[in-house]
Amino acid sequence: MQTELAGVLDTLPGMVFSALPDGRIDFVNHELADFSGVPMSETAPWEWPVHAEPADASMIAERFRSMLTLAQPFELHIPTLRADGQCRLLAVRCKPMLADGELMKWYGVATERECLTPNDRSAHETDFQRIVNSIPVPVAVTTPTGDVEALNDPALEYFGMTLKELKNWKAIEVVHPEDLQQTIADQLEAHRTATFYNVESRHLRSDGVYRWHNVLGLPFKDHDGKILRWFHLLVDIDDRKKAELALASREREAQLILETIPAGIGVLTPDGRVEAVNGPLLRYYGRTLEELRRWGNTDVVHPDDLPRVISAVSDALVSGSPYDLEVRLRRADGIYRWFQITGHPLRTEDHKIIRWYALHVDIDDRKRAEQALAERERESRFVIDGIAGMIAIFSPDARLIGGNQQIIDYFQRPIEELDNWATNGITHPDDLQMCIDSFMGAIATGEPYDYETRFLRHDGTWRWFQLRGLPLRNADGQVVRWYGLLTDIEDRKRTEESLRRSEAFLADAQRLSKTGSFSLKLGTGEITWSAETYRIFDVDPSTGVTLRTILSRLDHDSCARVQGVLERAREGNGDFDYDITLVMPDKSIKHVRVLAHSERNKDGEQELTGAVQDVTESRRAEETLNQVRSDLAYVTRVTSLGVLTASIAHEVNQPLAGIVTNASTCLRALALEPPNLEVAKDTARRMVRDANRAADVIVRLRALFSRKPPVIEPIDMNEIASEVIALALSDLQRAHVSVVTEFGKDLPRVAGARVQLQQVIMNLLRNAIEALAGVNDGPKQIIVKTQADPAGEVQVSVSDDGVGLGSQEMERIFDAFYTTKPDGMGIGLSVSRSIVENHNGRLWAKANQVHGATVAFAVPVHGRACCSSPKDKGSEMLPSV
């Protein structure tokens, strides 16, 4: 194809050539080669034989190449020498060959003219200037050193300056200050390397606007490669540049937005595949993008939520509609948090979906807050409905917007009707104006309100109420709601009236009960006494009472006790119950009980209020009663001697009989020849053992009937129970009753009086023997059991299979003088209970499942809770009967 074209061009009657897009001439026909005398070479491109000064020749060659870059038809005059040496001028016309808008090659025709005269050269230069001016972009010609030599008309028009002014372009901000240094540097680098340069910079238009230009620097060289001039083409690219910058800015902004949004962004393809994930979401999951693309088969989504998510996304992909759902997503540390995922499609102008964007917003705190709020609202509703009063909720403009169930039940009207409380008759006419003034005044000032009025109940009854209201404010201090508490004080009002009527009798009541009242303001030391308190302390009511006056009446122990109470009362609220002893001026003693309470009064002062009661007479009566009880206990023990005589004789008779028998055996062993000393020693040891047994019986008997005060000591309950069973052995044998012991192992010791606790066990054991007296159809058995209780007590129980007790008898058996025996006195269990309670213990009875009853008692472990000392309460510990 190329060969055929070359043949055609060679046959044309004229000088024809072709050039490549970069300006290299790749073909000249025979006529042009013959005319110029420069044949076409196979190894190098053909060049125009320009006949001119070196600078002009280089400029013409460079101008030819620059015209080719414009991709527009052009005409150029080239001075040359014909093959015969004649000076000729070639008029060269070129035209581009385009294919699909792309430049493929240049084709041109050269026409011979006469050689240029000086006038022709001037015309040529004028023609050259015309050609340069016809270029629709600014063109500047500079010297090899960069000085401006010429500018075309478009350049002069753009800058609005003269050639002389523009020669100083580096100093007059023709180039934008931000681009100037880079432009100069690029030009200097091009000058240094003698190469073409292409830079982008902003240039100042005549109207003061900087516009972006693509500056193309083209060097004009001679045949030796020396640069003679530079041509600079300024192509306006401002619109393109701004579009590129705007696009880049939008892309950077979009990327920055994606990375800085405090939420995760997922990008999906139209078919739902994960295409991209932003940084926050990647960091949240702690997984790679490839792993997240398989989210449907992993634990990224909570298993309970996964089917719902897959269904919602699938439906959205089919319908093209946005989706919005709340799911739990797994964080990198394995914790699932609630997220709101909102998916929206990105569509083209023809509404085709090209991408899906899924926004992931962490709502875990909000979700928990909503759940907590819902729970608090439920709790608040329960609390409001459970308040022993009516709750009314008002808007900031005084409209009734809600209330609890009590207010509905009281009036039996809807909230909408109750909102008209000032006109609907539920407020007593005598109180209405006061209610309006108090309530509306609080609404206007934002201050709490507190007043009393009468409301009409649904049954037509007027009842007094106390109305107290508080405003609820937001963070800015604005009232968003009012809460009012309507407390029914009808009973209180009646009580106050009754109290007013009874105040006249208060002084007499205090005098009769020997109870006075007092108050002490702990901050100021101000003391107020009632008349009876003055009488109890024997102080003249006309004199001022001070703390020193009180302390002067107290003995040493009471003084320390009162000072301790005052210190605790100053620390905060509390209740106090204590006894004090007064030493009167005549040296007589008064016993006083004090009940007091410490709290802040309405003025915010810490105040101790209470009552004092003169208990001197009751204390003396109690001491007398205790003495009588002690004497009764002694008499009881003595009267029991006759009952225990047989048992004691049996107990003493056994070791005495053993002593006699062992003495006879010892004598026989010594009378032998030789004497049997070993047998004599054994029998002698047995006599010592039996003598000690008889002595132990006497010791226990003397302790039982001694009037000495009991001694509090650590006691092994298993040991004293065994001793009591041994004492009652004769009674058990006569009644044909067997005893089974279930003693707990490693029992902790208890604190108590040994003899008194033995008396309780003995009383319970004898009652069980008597309960089995009427049983004749089977074996008679008593179970004595001891065990430790987790509450820090040791329990002792005595169970029998006897006739048992009825429910009424079970309730009364511990009452004094109540008995179920024909010959009983009814004080045995009553006294036993007194003994146990004085040991800080407890005594109880219960019926067995089949037959009989169980009576048990429990006393605290030693060191945990100790019973009263013999000095204080020894006379109150009574023995059993």
PDB file of C-alpha atoms in Angstrom, residues 145-330:
ATOM      1  CA  THR A 145      19.082  33.370  27.711  1.00  0.00           C
ATOM      2  CA  GLY A 146      15.335  33.784  28.285  1.00  0.00           C
ATOM      3  CA  ASP A 147      14.867  37.447  27.440  1.00  0.00           C
ATOM      4  CA  VAL A 148      11.603  38.272  25.671  1.00  0.00           C
ATOM      5  CA  GLU A 149      12.230  39.120  22.031  1.00  0.00           C
ATOM      6  CA  ALA A 150       8.736  39.096  20.496  1.00  0.00           C
ATOM      7  CA  LEU A 151       5.083  38.371  21.297  1.00  0.00           C
ATOM      8  CA  ASN A 152       2.180  37.667  19.002  1.00  0.00           C
ATOM      9  CA  ASP A 153      -1.033  39.660  19.086  1.00  0.00           C
ATOM     10  CA  PRO A 154      -2.994  37.072  21.158  1.00  0.00           C
ATOM     11  CA  ALA A 155      -0.261  37.320  23.802  1.00  0.00           C
ATOM     12  CA  LEU A 156      -0.321  41.114  23.882  1.00  0.00           C
ATOM     13  CA  GLU A 157      -4.113  41.122  24.028  1.00  0.00           C
ATOM     14  CA  TYR A 158      -4.211  38.536  26.857  1.00  0.00           C
ATOM     15  CA  PHE A 159      -1.757  40.361  29.082  1.00  0.00           C
ATOM     16  CA  GLY A 160      -2.932  43.874  28.052  1.00  0.00           C
ATOM     17  CA  MET A 161       0.650  45.098  28.099  1.00  0.00           C
ATOM     18  CA  THR A 162       3.280  46.237  25.603  1.00  0.00           C
ATOM     19  CA  LEU A 163       6.264  44.201  24.519  1.00  0.00           C
ATOM     20  CA  LYS A 164       8.491  46.509  26.519  1.00  0.00           C
ATOM     21  CA  GLU A 165       6.481  45.947  29.695  1.00  0.00           C
ATOM     22  CA  LEU A 166       6.385  42.179  29.251  1.00  0.00           C
ATOM     23  CA  LYS A 167      10.125  41.933  28.804  1.00  0.00           C
ATOM     24  CA  ASN A 168      10.269  42.357  32.608  1.00  0.00           C
ATOM     25  CA  TRP A 169       7.740  39.538  33.175  1.00  0.00           C
ATOM     26  CA  LYS A 170       9.588  37.989  36.124  1.00  0.00           C
ATOM     27  CA  ALA A 171       9.102  41.100  38.241  1.00  0.00           C
ATOM     28  CA  ILE A 172       5.512  42.165  37.464  1.00  0.00           C
ATOM     29  CA  GLU A 173       3.591  39.028  38.567  1.00  0.00           C
ATOM     30  CA  VAL A 174       2.588  38.093  35.036  1.00  0.00           C
ATOM     31  CA  VAL A 175       3.078  34.567  36.341  1.00  0.00           C
ATOM     32  CA  HIS A 176       1.270  33.736  39.582  1.00  0.00           C
ATOM     33  CA  PRO A 177       3.639  34.186  42.569  1.00  0.00           C
ATOM     34  CA  GLU A 178       3.042  30.579  43.642  1.00  0.00           C
ATOM     35  CA  ASP A 179       4.033  29.311  40.178  1.00  0.00           C
ATOM     36  CA  LEU A 180       6.817  31.785  39.295  1.00  0.00           C
ATOM     37  CA  GLN A 181       9.776  30.043  40.869  1.00  0.00           C
ATOM     38  CA  GLN A 182       8.794  26.646  39.487  1.00  0.00           C
ATOM     39  CA  THR A 183       8.288  28.160  35.993  1.00  0.00           C
ATOM     40  CA  ILE A 184      11.716  29.823  36.087  1.00  0.00           C
ATOM     41  CA  ALA A 185      13.295  26.622  37.362  1.00  0.00           C
ATOM     42  CA  ASP A 186      11.706  24.562  34.570  1.00  0.00           C
ATOM     43  CA  GLN A 187      12.865  27.059  31.925  1.00  0.00           C
ATOM     44  CA  LEU A 188      16.407  27.114  33.311  1.00  0.00           C
ATOM     45  CA  GLU A 189      16.478  23.318  33.336  1.00  0.00           C
ATOM     46  CA  ALA A 190      15.264  23.314  29.696  1.00  0.00           C
ATOM     47  CA  HIS A 191      17.935  25.854  28.759  1.00  0.00           C
ATOM     48  CA  ARG A 192      20.562  23.750  30.495  1.00  0.00           C
ATOM     49  CA  THR A 193      19.565  20.522  28.791  1.00  0.00           C
ATOM     50  CA  ALA A 194      18.453  22.188  25.512  1.00  0.00           C
ATOM     51  CA  THR A 195      15.256  20.143  25.551  1.00  0.00           C
ATOM     52  CA  PHE A 196      11.600  20.812  25.054  1.00  0.00           C
ATOM     53  CA  TYR A 197       9.680  21.653  28.230  1.00  0.00           C
ATOM     54  CA  ASN A 198       6.007  21.479  29.160  1.00  0.00           C
ATOM     55  CA  VAL A 199       4.770  23.145  32.349  1.00  0.00           C
ATOM     56  CA  GLU A 200       1.456  24.317  33.789  1.00  0.00           C
ATOM     57  CA  SER A 201       1.213  27.723  35.452  1.00  0.00           C
ATOM     58  CA  ARG A 202      -1.204  30.582  36.068  1.00  0.00           C
ATOM     59  CA  HIS A 203      -0.841  33.808  34.070  1.00  0.00           C
ATOM     60  CA  LEU A 204      -2.388  37.196  34.758  1.00  0.00           C
ATOM     61  CA  ARG A 205      -5.018  38.234  32.257  1.00  0.00           C
ATOM     62  CA  SER A 206      -5.568  41.915  31.421  1.00  0.00           C
ATOM     63  CA  ASP A 207      -8.668  41.982  33.700  1.00  0.00           C
ATOM     64  CA  GLY A 208      -6.592  40.896  36.717  1.00  0.00           C
ATOM     65  CA  VAL A 209      -7.682  37.241  36.670  1.00  0.00           C
ATOM     66  CA  TYR A 210      -5.131  34.450  36.765  1.00  0.00           C
ATOM     67  CA  ARG A 211      -5.841  31.588  34.381  1.00  0.00           C
ATOM     68  CA  TRP A 212      -4.112  28.270  34.034  1.00  0.00           C
ATOM     69  CA  HIS A 213      -1.989  27.732  30.858  1.00  0.00           C
ATOM     70  CA  ASN A 214      -0.048  24.818  29.469  1.00  0.00           C
ATOM     71  CA  VAL A 215       3.289  26.426  28.492  1.00  0.00           C
ATOM     72  CA  LEU A 216       5.154  24.577  25.711  1.00  0.00           C
ATOM     73  CA  GLY A 217       8.809  25.606  25.328  1.00  0.00           C
ATOM     74  CA  LEU A 218      10.258  24.889  21.863  1.00  0.00           C
ATOM     75  CA  PRO A 219      13.987  25.498  21.161  1.00  0.00           C
ATOM     76  CA  PHE A 220      15.107  26.695  17.670  1.00  0.00           C
ATOM     77  CA  LYS A 221      18.489  25.269  16.838  1.00  0.00           C
ATOM     78  CA  ASP A 222      20.928  25.630  13.944  1.00  0.00           C
ATOM     79  CA  HIS A 223      22.487  22.691  12.087  1.00  0.00           C
ATOM     80  CA  ASP A 224      25.087  22.382  14.786  1.00  0.00           C
ATOM     81  CA  GLY A 225      22.388  22.060  17.489  1.00  0.00           C
ATOM     82  CA  LYS A 226      22.967  25.504  18.904  1.00  0.00           C
ATOM     83  CA  ILE A 227      19.814  27.143  20.291  1.00  0.00           C
ATOM     84  CA  LEU A 228      19.088  30.383  18.490  1.00  0.00           C
ATOM     85  CA  ARG A 229      15.668  31.220  19.974  1.00  0.00           C
ATOM     86  CA  TRP A 230      12.925  29.787  22.153  1.00  0.00           C
ATOM     87  CA  PHE A 231       9.271  29.749  21.205  1.00  0.00           C
ATOM     88  CA  HIS A 232       6.755  29.530  24.028  1.00  0.00           C
ATOM     89  CA  LEU A 233       3.119  28.575  23.337  1.00  0.00           C
ATOM     90  CA  LEU A 234       0.591  29.358  26.095  1.00  0.00           C
ATOM     91  CA  VAL A 235      -2.423  27.053  25.736  1.00  0.00           C
ATOM     92  CA  ASP A 236      -5.346  28.077  28.002  1.00  0.00           C
ATOM     93  CA  ILE A 237      -6.276  25.070  30.140  1.00  0.00           C
ATOM     94  CA  ASP A 238      -8.014  26.996  32.932  1.00  0.00           C
ATOM     95  CA  ASP A 239     -11.385  25.301  32.500  1.00  0.00           C
ATOM     96  CA  ARG A 240      -9.795  21.882  32.293  1.00  0.00           C
ATOM     97  CA  LYS A 241      -7.465  22.633  35.198  1.00  0.00           C
ATOM     98  CA  LYS A 242     -10.244  23.912  37.409  1.00  0.00           C
ATOM     99  CA  ALA A 243     -12.311  20.871  36.511  1.00  0.00           C
ATOM    100  CA  GLU A 244      -9.352  18.618  37.344  1.00  0.00           C
ATOM    101  CA  LEU A 245      -8.655  20.461  40.584  1.00  0.00           C
ATOM    102  CA  ALA A 246     -12.320  20.407  41.504  1.00  0.00           C
ATOM    103  CA  LEU A 247     -12.476  16.716  40.693  1.00  0.00           C
ATOM    104  CA  ALA A 248      -9.312  16.011  42.668  1.00  0.00           C
ATOM    105  CA  SER A 249     -10.627  18.131  45.511  1.00  0.00           C
ATOM    106  CA  ARG A 250     -13.922  16.298  45.474  1.00  0.00           C
ATOM    107  CA  GLU A 251     -12.127  12.968  45.379  1.00  0.00           C
ATOM    108  CA  ARG A 252      -9.871  13.996  48.268  1.00  0.00           C
ATOM    109  CA  GLU A 253     -12.835  15.393  50.126  1.00  0.00           C
ATOM    110  CA  ALA A 254     -14.855  12.266  49.466  1.00  0.00           C
ATOM    111  CA  GLN A 255     -11.997  10.065  50.626  1.00  0.00           C
ATOM    112  CA  LEU A 256     -11.418  12.290  53.632  1.00  0.00           C
ATOM    113  CA  ILE A 257     -15.106  12.203  54.440  1.00  0.00           C
ATOM    114  CA  LEU A 258     -15.158   8.438  54.184  1.00  0.00           C
ATOM    115  CA  GLU A 259     -12.167   8.147  56.487  1.00  0.00           C
ATOM    116  CA  THR A 260     -13.189  10.837  58.970  1.00  0.00           C
ATOM    117  CA  ILE A 261     -16.894  10.046  59.257  1.00  0.00           C
ATOM    118  CA  PRO A 262     -17.322   8.589  62.760  1.00  0.00           C
ATOM    119  CA  ALA A 263     -19.130   5.652  61.245  1.00  0.00           C
ATOM    120  CA  GLY A 264     -18.377   2.695  59.020  1.00  0.00           C
ATOM    121  CA  ILE A 265     -18.949   2.861  55.252  1.00  0.00           C
ATOM    122  CA  GLY A 266     -19.305  -0.241  53.130  1.00  0.00           C
ATOM    123  CA  VAL A 267     -19.449  -0.102  49.336  1.00  0.00           C
ATOM    124  CA  LEU A 268     -21.312  -2.896  47.549  1.00  0.00           C
ATOM    125  CA  THR A 269     -21.561  -3.798  43.890  1.00  0.00           C
ATOM    126  CA  PRO A 270     -25.032  -3.910  42.273  1.00  0.00           C
ATOM    127  CA  ASP A 271     -25.167  -7.650  42.978  1.00  0.00           C
ATOM    128  CA  GLY A 272     -24.320  -7.168  46.665  1.00  0.00           C
ATOM    129  CA  ARG A 273     -20.622  -8.053  46.745  1.00  0.00           C
ATOM    130  CA  VAL A 274     -18.423  -6.023  49.113  1.00  0.00           C
ATOM    131  CA  GLU A 275     -16.266  -3.722  47.008  1.00  0.00           C
ATOM    132  CA  ALA A 276     -14.645  -1.478  49.608  1.00  0.00           C
ATOM    133  CA  VAL A 277     -14.762  -0.677  53.334  1.00  0.00           C
ATOM    134  CA  ASN A 278     -13.511   2.536  54.954  1.00  0.00           C
ATOM    135  CA  GLY A 279     -10.901   2.674  57.693  1.00  0.00           C
ATOM    136  CA  PRO A 280     -13.158   3.016  60.742  1.00  0.00           C
ATOM    137  CA  LEU A 281     -15.113  -0.090  59.761  1.00  0.00           C
ATOM    138  CA  LEU A 282     -11.963  -2.086  59.021  1.00  0.00           C
ATOM    139  CA  ARG A 283     -10.517  -1.107  62.371  1.00  0.00           C
ATOM    140  CA  TYR A 284     -13.767  -1.998  64.132  1.00  0.00           C
ATOM    141  CA  TYR A 285     -13.879  -5.502  62.662  1.00  0.00           C
ATOM    142  CA  GLY A 286     -10.120  -6.028  62.870  1.00  0.00           C
ATOM    143  CA  ARG A 287     -10.307  -8.076  59.638  1.00  0.00           C
ATOM    144  CA  THR A 288      -9.110  -7.789  56.078  1.00  0.00           C
ATOM    145  CA  LEU A 289     -11.285  -6.668  53.195  1.00  0.00           C
ATOM    146  CA  GLU A 290     -11.141 -10.179  51.761  1.00  0.00           C
ATOM    147  CA  GLU A 291     -12.470 -11.623  55.023  1.00  0.00           C
ATOM    148  CA  LEU A 292     -15.286  -9.069  55.131  1.00  0.00           C
ATOM    149  CA  ARG A 293     -16.337 -10.030  51.619  1.00  0.00           C
ATOM    150  CA  ARG A 294     -17.401 -13.373  53.107  1.00  0.00           C
ATOM    151  CA  TRP A 295     -19.464 -11.732  55.873  1.00  0.00           C
ATOM    152  CA  GLY A 296     -22.467 -13.965  55.288  1.00  0.00           C
ATOM    153  CA  ASN A 297     -20.465 -17.060  56.239  1.00  0.00           C
ATOM    154  CA  THR A 298     -18.646 -15.656  59.274  1.00  0.00           C
ATOM    155  CA  ASP A 299     -19.511 -14.402  62.747  1.00  0.00           C
ATOM    156  CA  VAL A 300     -19.226 -10.729  61.755  1.00  0.00           C
ATOM    157  CA  VAL A 301     -23.008 -10.448  62.199  1.00  0.00           C
ATOM    158  CA  HIS A 302     -24.610 -11.860  65.359  1.00  0.00           C
ATOM    159  CA  PRO A 303     -26.062 -15.321  64.586  1.00  0.00           C
ATOM    160  CA  ASP A 304     -29.494 -14.215  65.796  1.00  0.00           C
ATOM    161  CA  ASP A 305     -29.468 -11.243  63.396  1.00  0.00           C
ATOM    162  CA  LEU A 306     -27.767 -12.833  60.362  1.00  0.00           C
ATOM    163  CA  PRO A 307     -30.895 -14.273  58.648  1.00  0.00           C
ATOM    164  CA  ARG A 308     -32.670 -10.947  59.003  1.00  0.00           C
ATOM    165  CA  VAL A 309     -29.709  -9.037  57.530  1.00  0.00           C
ATOM    166  CA  ILE A 310     -29.349 -11.390  54.566  1.00  0.00           C
ATOM    167  CA  SER A 311     -33.075 -11.161  53.852  1.00  0.00           C
ATOM    168  CA  ALA A 312     -33.141  -7.343  54.076  1.00  0.00           C
ATOM    169  CA  VAL A 313     -30.105  -6.890  51.792  1.00  0.00           C
ATOM    170  CA  SER A 314     -31.411  -9.434  49.279  1.00  0.00           C
ATOM    171  CA  ASP A 315     -34.803  -7.726  49.132  1.00  0.00           C
ATOM    172  CA  ALA A 316     -33.145  -4.324  48.647  1.00  0.00           C
ATOM    173  CA  LEU A 317     -30.971  -5.621  45.786  1.00  0.00           C
ATOM    174  CA  VAL A 318     -34.048  -6.976  44.044  1.00  0.00           C
ATOM    175  CA  SER A 319     -36.311  -3.968  44.619  1.00  0.00           C
ATOM    176  CA  GLY A 320     -33.664  -1.254  44.437  1.00  0.00           C
ATOM    177  CA  SER A 321     -35.164   0.366  47.541  1.00  0.00           C
ATOM    178  CA  PRO A 322     -33.041   1.579  50.471  1.00  0.00           C
ATOM    179  CA  TYR A 323     -32.869  -0.599  53.559  1.00  0.00           C
ATOM    180  CA  ASP A 324     -32.546   0.322  57.213  1.00  0.00           C
ATOM    181  CA  LEU A 325     -32.069  -2.187  60.015  1.00  0.00           C
ATOM    182  CA  GLU A 326     -30.504  -2.542  63.459  1.00  0.00           C
ATOM    183  CA  VAL A 327     -28.117  -5.441  64.009  1.00  0.00           C
ATOM    184  CA  ARG A 328     -25.303  -6.549  66.281  1.00  0.00           C
ATOM    185  CA  LEU A 329     -21.821  -6.591  64.764  1.00  0.00           C
ATOM    186  CA  ARG A 330     -18.767  -8.309  66.229  1.00  0.00           C
TER     187      ARG A 330
END
